[in-house]
Short mmCIF file of C-alpha atoms and ligand atoms in Angstrom, two decimals:
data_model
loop_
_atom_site.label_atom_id
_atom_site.label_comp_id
_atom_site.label_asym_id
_atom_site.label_seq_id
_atom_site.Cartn_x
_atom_site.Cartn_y
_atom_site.Cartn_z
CA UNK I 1 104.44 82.21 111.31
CA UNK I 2 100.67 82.08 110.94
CA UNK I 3 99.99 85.26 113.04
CA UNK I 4 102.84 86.78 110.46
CA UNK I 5 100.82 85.66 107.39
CA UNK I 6 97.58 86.71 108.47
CA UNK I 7 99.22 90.48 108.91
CA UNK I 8 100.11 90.49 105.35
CA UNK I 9 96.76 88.83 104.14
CA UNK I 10 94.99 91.42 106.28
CA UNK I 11 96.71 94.48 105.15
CA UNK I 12 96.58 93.54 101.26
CA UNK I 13 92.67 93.15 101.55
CA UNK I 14 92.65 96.43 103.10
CA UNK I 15 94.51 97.87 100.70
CA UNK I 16 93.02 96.05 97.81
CA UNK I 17 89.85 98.05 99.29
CA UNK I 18 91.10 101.45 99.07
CA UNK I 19 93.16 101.74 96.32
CA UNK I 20 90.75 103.21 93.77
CA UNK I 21 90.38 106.27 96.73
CA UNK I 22 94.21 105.52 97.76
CA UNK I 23 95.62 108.71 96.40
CA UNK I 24 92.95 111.36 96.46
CA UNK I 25 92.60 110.77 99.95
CA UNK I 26 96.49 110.57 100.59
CA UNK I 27 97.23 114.15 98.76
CA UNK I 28 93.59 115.33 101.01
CA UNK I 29 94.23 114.48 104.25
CA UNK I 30 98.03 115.23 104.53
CA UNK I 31 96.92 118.78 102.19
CA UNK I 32 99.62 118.19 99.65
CA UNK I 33 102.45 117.57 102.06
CA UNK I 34 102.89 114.12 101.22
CA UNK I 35 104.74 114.71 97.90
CA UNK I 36 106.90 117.55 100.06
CA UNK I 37 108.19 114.49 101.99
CA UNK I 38 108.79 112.07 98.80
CA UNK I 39 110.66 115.15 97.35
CA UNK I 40 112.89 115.50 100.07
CA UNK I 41 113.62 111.39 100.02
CA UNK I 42 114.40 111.20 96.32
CA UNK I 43 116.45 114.50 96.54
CA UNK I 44 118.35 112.54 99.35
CA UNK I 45 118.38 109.16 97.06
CA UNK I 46 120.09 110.83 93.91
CA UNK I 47 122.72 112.38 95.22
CA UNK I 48 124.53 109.40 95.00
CA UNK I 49 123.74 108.60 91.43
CA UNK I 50 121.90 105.13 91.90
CA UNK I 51 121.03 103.30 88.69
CA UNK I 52 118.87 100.46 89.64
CA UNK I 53 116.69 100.96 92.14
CA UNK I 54 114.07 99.20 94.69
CA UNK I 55 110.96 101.27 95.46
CA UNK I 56 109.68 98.77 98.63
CA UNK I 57 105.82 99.00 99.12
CA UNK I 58 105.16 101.37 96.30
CA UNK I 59 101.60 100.98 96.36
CA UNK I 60 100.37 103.64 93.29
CA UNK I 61 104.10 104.36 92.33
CA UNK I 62 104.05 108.06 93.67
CA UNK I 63 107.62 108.05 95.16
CA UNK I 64 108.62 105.54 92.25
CA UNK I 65 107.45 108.09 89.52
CA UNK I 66 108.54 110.96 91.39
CA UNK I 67 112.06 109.46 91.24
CA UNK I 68 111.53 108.50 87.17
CA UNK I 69 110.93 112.12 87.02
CA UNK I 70 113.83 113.83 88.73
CA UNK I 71 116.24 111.34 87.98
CA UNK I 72 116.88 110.21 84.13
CA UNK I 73 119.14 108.10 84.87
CA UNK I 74 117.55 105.33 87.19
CA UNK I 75 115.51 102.05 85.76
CA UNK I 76 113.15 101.46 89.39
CA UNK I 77 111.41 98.39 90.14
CA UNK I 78 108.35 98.90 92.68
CA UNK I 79 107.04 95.85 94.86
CA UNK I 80 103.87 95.84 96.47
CA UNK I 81 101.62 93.29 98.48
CA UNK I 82 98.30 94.76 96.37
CA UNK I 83 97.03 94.31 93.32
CA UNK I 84 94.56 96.71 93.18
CA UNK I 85 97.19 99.47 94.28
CA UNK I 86 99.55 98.35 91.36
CA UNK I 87 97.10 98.28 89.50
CA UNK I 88 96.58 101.57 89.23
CA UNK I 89 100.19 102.42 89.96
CA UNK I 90 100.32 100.92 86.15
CA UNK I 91 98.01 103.15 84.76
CA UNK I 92 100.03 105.94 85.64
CA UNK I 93 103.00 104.94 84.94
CA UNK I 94 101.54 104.13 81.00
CA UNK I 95 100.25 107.56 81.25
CA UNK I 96 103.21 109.31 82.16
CA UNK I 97 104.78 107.36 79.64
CA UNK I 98 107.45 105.44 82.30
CA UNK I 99 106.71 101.95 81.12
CA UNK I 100 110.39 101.50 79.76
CA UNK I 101 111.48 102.84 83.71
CA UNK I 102 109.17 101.36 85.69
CA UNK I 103 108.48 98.01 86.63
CA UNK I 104 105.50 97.00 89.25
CA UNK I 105 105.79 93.39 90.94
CA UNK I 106 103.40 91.85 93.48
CA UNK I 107 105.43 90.40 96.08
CA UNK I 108 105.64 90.24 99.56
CA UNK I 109 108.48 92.38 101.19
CA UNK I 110 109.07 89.87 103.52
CA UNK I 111 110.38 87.51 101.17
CA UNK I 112 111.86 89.45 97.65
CA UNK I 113 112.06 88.12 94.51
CA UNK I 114 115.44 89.57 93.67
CA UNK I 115 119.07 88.18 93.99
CA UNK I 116 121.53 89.25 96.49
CA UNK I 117 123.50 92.90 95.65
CA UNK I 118 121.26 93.62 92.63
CA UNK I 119 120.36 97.35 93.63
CA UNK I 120 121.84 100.33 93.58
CA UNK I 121 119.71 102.29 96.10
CA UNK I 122 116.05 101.05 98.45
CA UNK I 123 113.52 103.25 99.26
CA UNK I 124 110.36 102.92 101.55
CA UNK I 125 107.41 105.61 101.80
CA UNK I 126 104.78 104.95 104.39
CA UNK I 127 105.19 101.01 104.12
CA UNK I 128 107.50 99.89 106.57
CA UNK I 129 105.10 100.44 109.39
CA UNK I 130 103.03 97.60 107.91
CA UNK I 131 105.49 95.00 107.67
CA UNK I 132 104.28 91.61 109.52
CA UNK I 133 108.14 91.44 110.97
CA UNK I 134 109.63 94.93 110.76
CA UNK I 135 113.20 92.92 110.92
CA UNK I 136 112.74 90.46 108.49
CA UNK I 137 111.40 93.29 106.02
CA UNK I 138 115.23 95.35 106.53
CA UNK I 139 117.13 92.48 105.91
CA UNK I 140 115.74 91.53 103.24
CA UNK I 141 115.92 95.01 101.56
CA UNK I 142 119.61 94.61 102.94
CA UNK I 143 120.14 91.70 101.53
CA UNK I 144 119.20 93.13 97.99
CA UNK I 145 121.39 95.73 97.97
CA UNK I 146 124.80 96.09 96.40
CA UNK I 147 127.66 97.09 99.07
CA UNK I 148 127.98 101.39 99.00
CA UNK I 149 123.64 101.25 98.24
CA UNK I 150 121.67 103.62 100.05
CA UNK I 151 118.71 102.48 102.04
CA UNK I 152 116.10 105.91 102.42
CA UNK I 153 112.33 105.59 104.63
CA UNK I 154 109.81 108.00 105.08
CA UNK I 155 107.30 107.35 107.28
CA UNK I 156 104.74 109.02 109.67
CA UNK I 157 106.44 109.64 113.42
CA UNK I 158 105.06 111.57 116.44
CA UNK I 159 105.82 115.21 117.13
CA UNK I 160 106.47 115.25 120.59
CA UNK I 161 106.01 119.27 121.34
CA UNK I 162 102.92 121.57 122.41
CA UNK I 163 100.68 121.94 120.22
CA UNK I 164 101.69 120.20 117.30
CA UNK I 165 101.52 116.45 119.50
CA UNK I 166 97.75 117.37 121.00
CA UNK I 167 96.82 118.33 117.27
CA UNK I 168 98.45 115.16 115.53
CA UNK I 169 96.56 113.04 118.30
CA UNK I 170 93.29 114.63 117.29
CA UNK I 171 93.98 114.99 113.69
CA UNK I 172 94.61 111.19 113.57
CA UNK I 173 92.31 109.64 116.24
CA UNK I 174 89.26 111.44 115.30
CA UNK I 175 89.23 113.42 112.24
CA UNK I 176 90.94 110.74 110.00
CA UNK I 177 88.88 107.73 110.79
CA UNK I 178 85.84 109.80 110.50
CA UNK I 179 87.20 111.33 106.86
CA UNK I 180 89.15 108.27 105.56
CA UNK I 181 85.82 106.24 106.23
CA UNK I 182 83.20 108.22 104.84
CA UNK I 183 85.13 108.86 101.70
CA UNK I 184 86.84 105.57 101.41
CA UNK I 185 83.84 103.75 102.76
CA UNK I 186 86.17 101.65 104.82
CA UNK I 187 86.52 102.86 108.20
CA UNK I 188 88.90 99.97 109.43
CA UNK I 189 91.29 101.05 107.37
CA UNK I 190 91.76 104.66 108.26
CA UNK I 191 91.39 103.29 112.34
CA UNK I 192 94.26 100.77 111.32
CA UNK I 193 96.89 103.67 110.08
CA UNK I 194 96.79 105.57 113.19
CA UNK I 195 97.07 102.64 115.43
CA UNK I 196 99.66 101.29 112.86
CA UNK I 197 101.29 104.97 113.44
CA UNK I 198 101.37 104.80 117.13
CA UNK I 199 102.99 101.59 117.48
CA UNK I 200 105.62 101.87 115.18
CA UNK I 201 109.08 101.85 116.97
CA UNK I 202 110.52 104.93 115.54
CA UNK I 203 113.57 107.66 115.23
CA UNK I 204 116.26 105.75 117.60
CA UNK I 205 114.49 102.25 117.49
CA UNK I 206 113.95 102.39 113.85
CA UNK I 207 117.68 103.57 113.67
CA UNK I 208 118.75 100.34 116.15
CA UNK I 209 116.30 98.17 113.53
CA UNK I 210 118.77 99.46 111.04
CA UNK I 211 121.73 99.54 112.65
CA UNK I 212 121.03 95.81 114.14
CA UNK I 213 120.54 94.70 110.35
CA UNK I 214 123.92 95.57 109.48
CA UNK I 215 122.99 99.12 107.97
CA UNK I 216 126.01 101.52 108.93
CA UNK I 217 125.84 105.84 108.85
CA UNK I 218 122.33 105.65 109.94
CA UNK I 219 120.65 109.00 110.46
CA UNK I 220 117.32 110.31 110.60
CA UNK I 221 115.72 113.58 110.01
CA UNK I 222 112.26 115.42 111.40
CA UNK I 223 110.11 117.04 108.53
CA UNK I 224 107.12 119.30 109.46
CA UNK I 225 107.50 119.25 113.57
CA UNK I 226 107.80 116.11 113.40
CA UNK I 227 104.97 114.51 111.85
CA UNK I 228 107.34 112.31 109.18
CA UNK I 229 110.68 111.16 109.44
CA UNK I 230 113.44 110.41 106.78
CA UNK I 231 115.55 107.59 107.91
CA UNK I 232 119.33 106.66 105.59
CA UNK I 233 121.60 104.33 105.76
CA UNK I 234 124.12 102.73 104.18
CA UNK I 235 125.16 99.15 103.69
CA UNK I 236 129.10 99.10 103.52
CA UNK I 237 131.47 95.81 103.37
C1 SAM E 301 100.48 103.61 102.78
S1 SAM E 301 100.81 102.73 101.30
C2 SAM E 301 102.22 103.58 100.67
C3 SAM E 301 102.32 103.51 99.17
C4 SAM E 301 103.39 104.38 98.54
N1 SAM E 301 104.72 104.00 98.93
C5 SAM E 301 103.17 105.85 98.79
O1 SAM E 301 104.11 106.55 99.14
O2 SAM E 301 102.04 106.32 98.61
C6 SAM E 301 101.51 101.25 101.93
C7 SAM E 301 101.70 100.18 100.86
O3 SAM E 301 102.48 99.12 101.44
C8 SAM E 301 102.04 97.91 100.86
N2 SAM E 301 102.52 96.82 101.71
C9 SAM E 301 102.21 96.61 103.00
N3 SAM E 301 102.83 95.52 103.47
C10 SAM E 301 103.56 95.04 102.44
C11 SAM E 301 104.43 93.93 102.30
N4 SAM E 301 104.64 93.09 103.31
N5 SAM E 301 105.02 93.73 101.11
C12 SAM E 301 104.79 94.56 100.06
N6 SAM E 301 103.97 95.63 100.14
C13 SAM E 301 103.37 95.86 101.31
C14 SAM E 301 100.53 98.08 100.79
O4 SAM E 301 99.91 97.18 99.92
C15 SAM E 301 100.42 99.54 100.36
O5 SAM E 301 100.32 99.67 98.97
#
């Protein structure tokens, strides 16, 4: 348990760190695709007409206002580890006049404030990789949701074709360290996202993480060669 808590206290310092350079750098170094792939998830999300929904490690609230946006419909609440990143999720939100559709908690996603079968739909974008128990973090979501909910993650995966895998390796060993730290001014925490990225058990091990949490219909799909991954699923009674 202590090895788990000092995961958590070590990734909310780091991003407590970045935040204030969180999303320049985010829209820089992925040039722009990043809100592609959030598109694409809260496309996927509203087709089922959710109402309530749980925006999991929503850090500055892109995907959450993204959804505000598109969707009229939908009251979100967005949890996040970091202060400093809701901070300035809140800002936004004020500015984009969403205050009355978005709420921002600090919480830990390994342990949610929220009753059982309160939400509607869950979404993740680029968070589950950092969970301290990957596990723990789905059941919990699954635990939150109401039976039919959808349960939607985006997150960073490895193309596995010529050229595009030798250029991703590159791209993030070298030139994002070197990028993320001079402009950030934290190094560490641009070495810590591709290590985070290689490690994380994706496609069909994510999908068994699912599956194994009592998510049912899980699928995933490949966006830009390869280099993200939308995962769904469905908790049904
Ligand atoms: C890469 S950012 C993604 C933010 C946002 N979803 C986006 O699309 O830009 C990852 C976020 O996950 C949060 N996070 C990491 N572990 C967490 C946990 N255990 N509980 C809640 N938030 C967590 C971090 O604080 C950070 O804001």
């Amino acid at each position: 348990m202590e090895t788990l808590n000092k995961k958590s206290e070590n990734v909310e310092a780091m991003f407590n760190s970045i935040a204030s350079n969180y999303d320049f750098l985010n829209h820089f170094l992925s040039l722009g695709i990043d809100k592609i792939w959030r598109n694409k998830l809260v496309k996927h999300l509203v087709r089922n007409n959710p109402h309530c929904v749980l925006d999991i490690a929503t850090g500055t609230g892109d995907l959450a206002i993204q959804l505000a946006k598109k969707h009229k419909n939908t009251s979100i609440v967005g949890v996040d580890i970091s202060a400093n990143m809701l901070t300035i999720g809140r800002k936004k939100i004020s500015k984009g006049n969403l205050q009355n559709r978005i709420q921002l908690v600090q919480a830990n996603s390994m342990s949610l404030p929220f009753a059982n079968n309160e939400f509607d739909a869950a979404m993740v974008a680029f968070g589950v990789r950092n969970f301290e128990d990957l596990t723990r973090g789905i059941a919990e979501i699954y635990r939150v949701l109401k039976p039919g909910a959808s349960f939607h993650v985006l997150e960073f995966s490895m193309p596995s074709k010529f050229p595009m895998a030798n250029l991703y390796r590159f791209y993030f060993r070298r030139l994002l360290p070197f990028l993320g730290g001079v402009i950030s001014g934290n190094k560490g925490a641009y070495t810590y996202l591709p290590e985070s990225v290689f490690s994380f058990p994706e496609k069909e091990k994510f999908i068994a993480t699912m599956t194994g949490e009592g998510f049912k219909e899980c699928t995933y799909k490949r966006l830009t060669f390869g280099v993200a991954t939308i995962y769904v699923g469905y908790k049904r009674l």
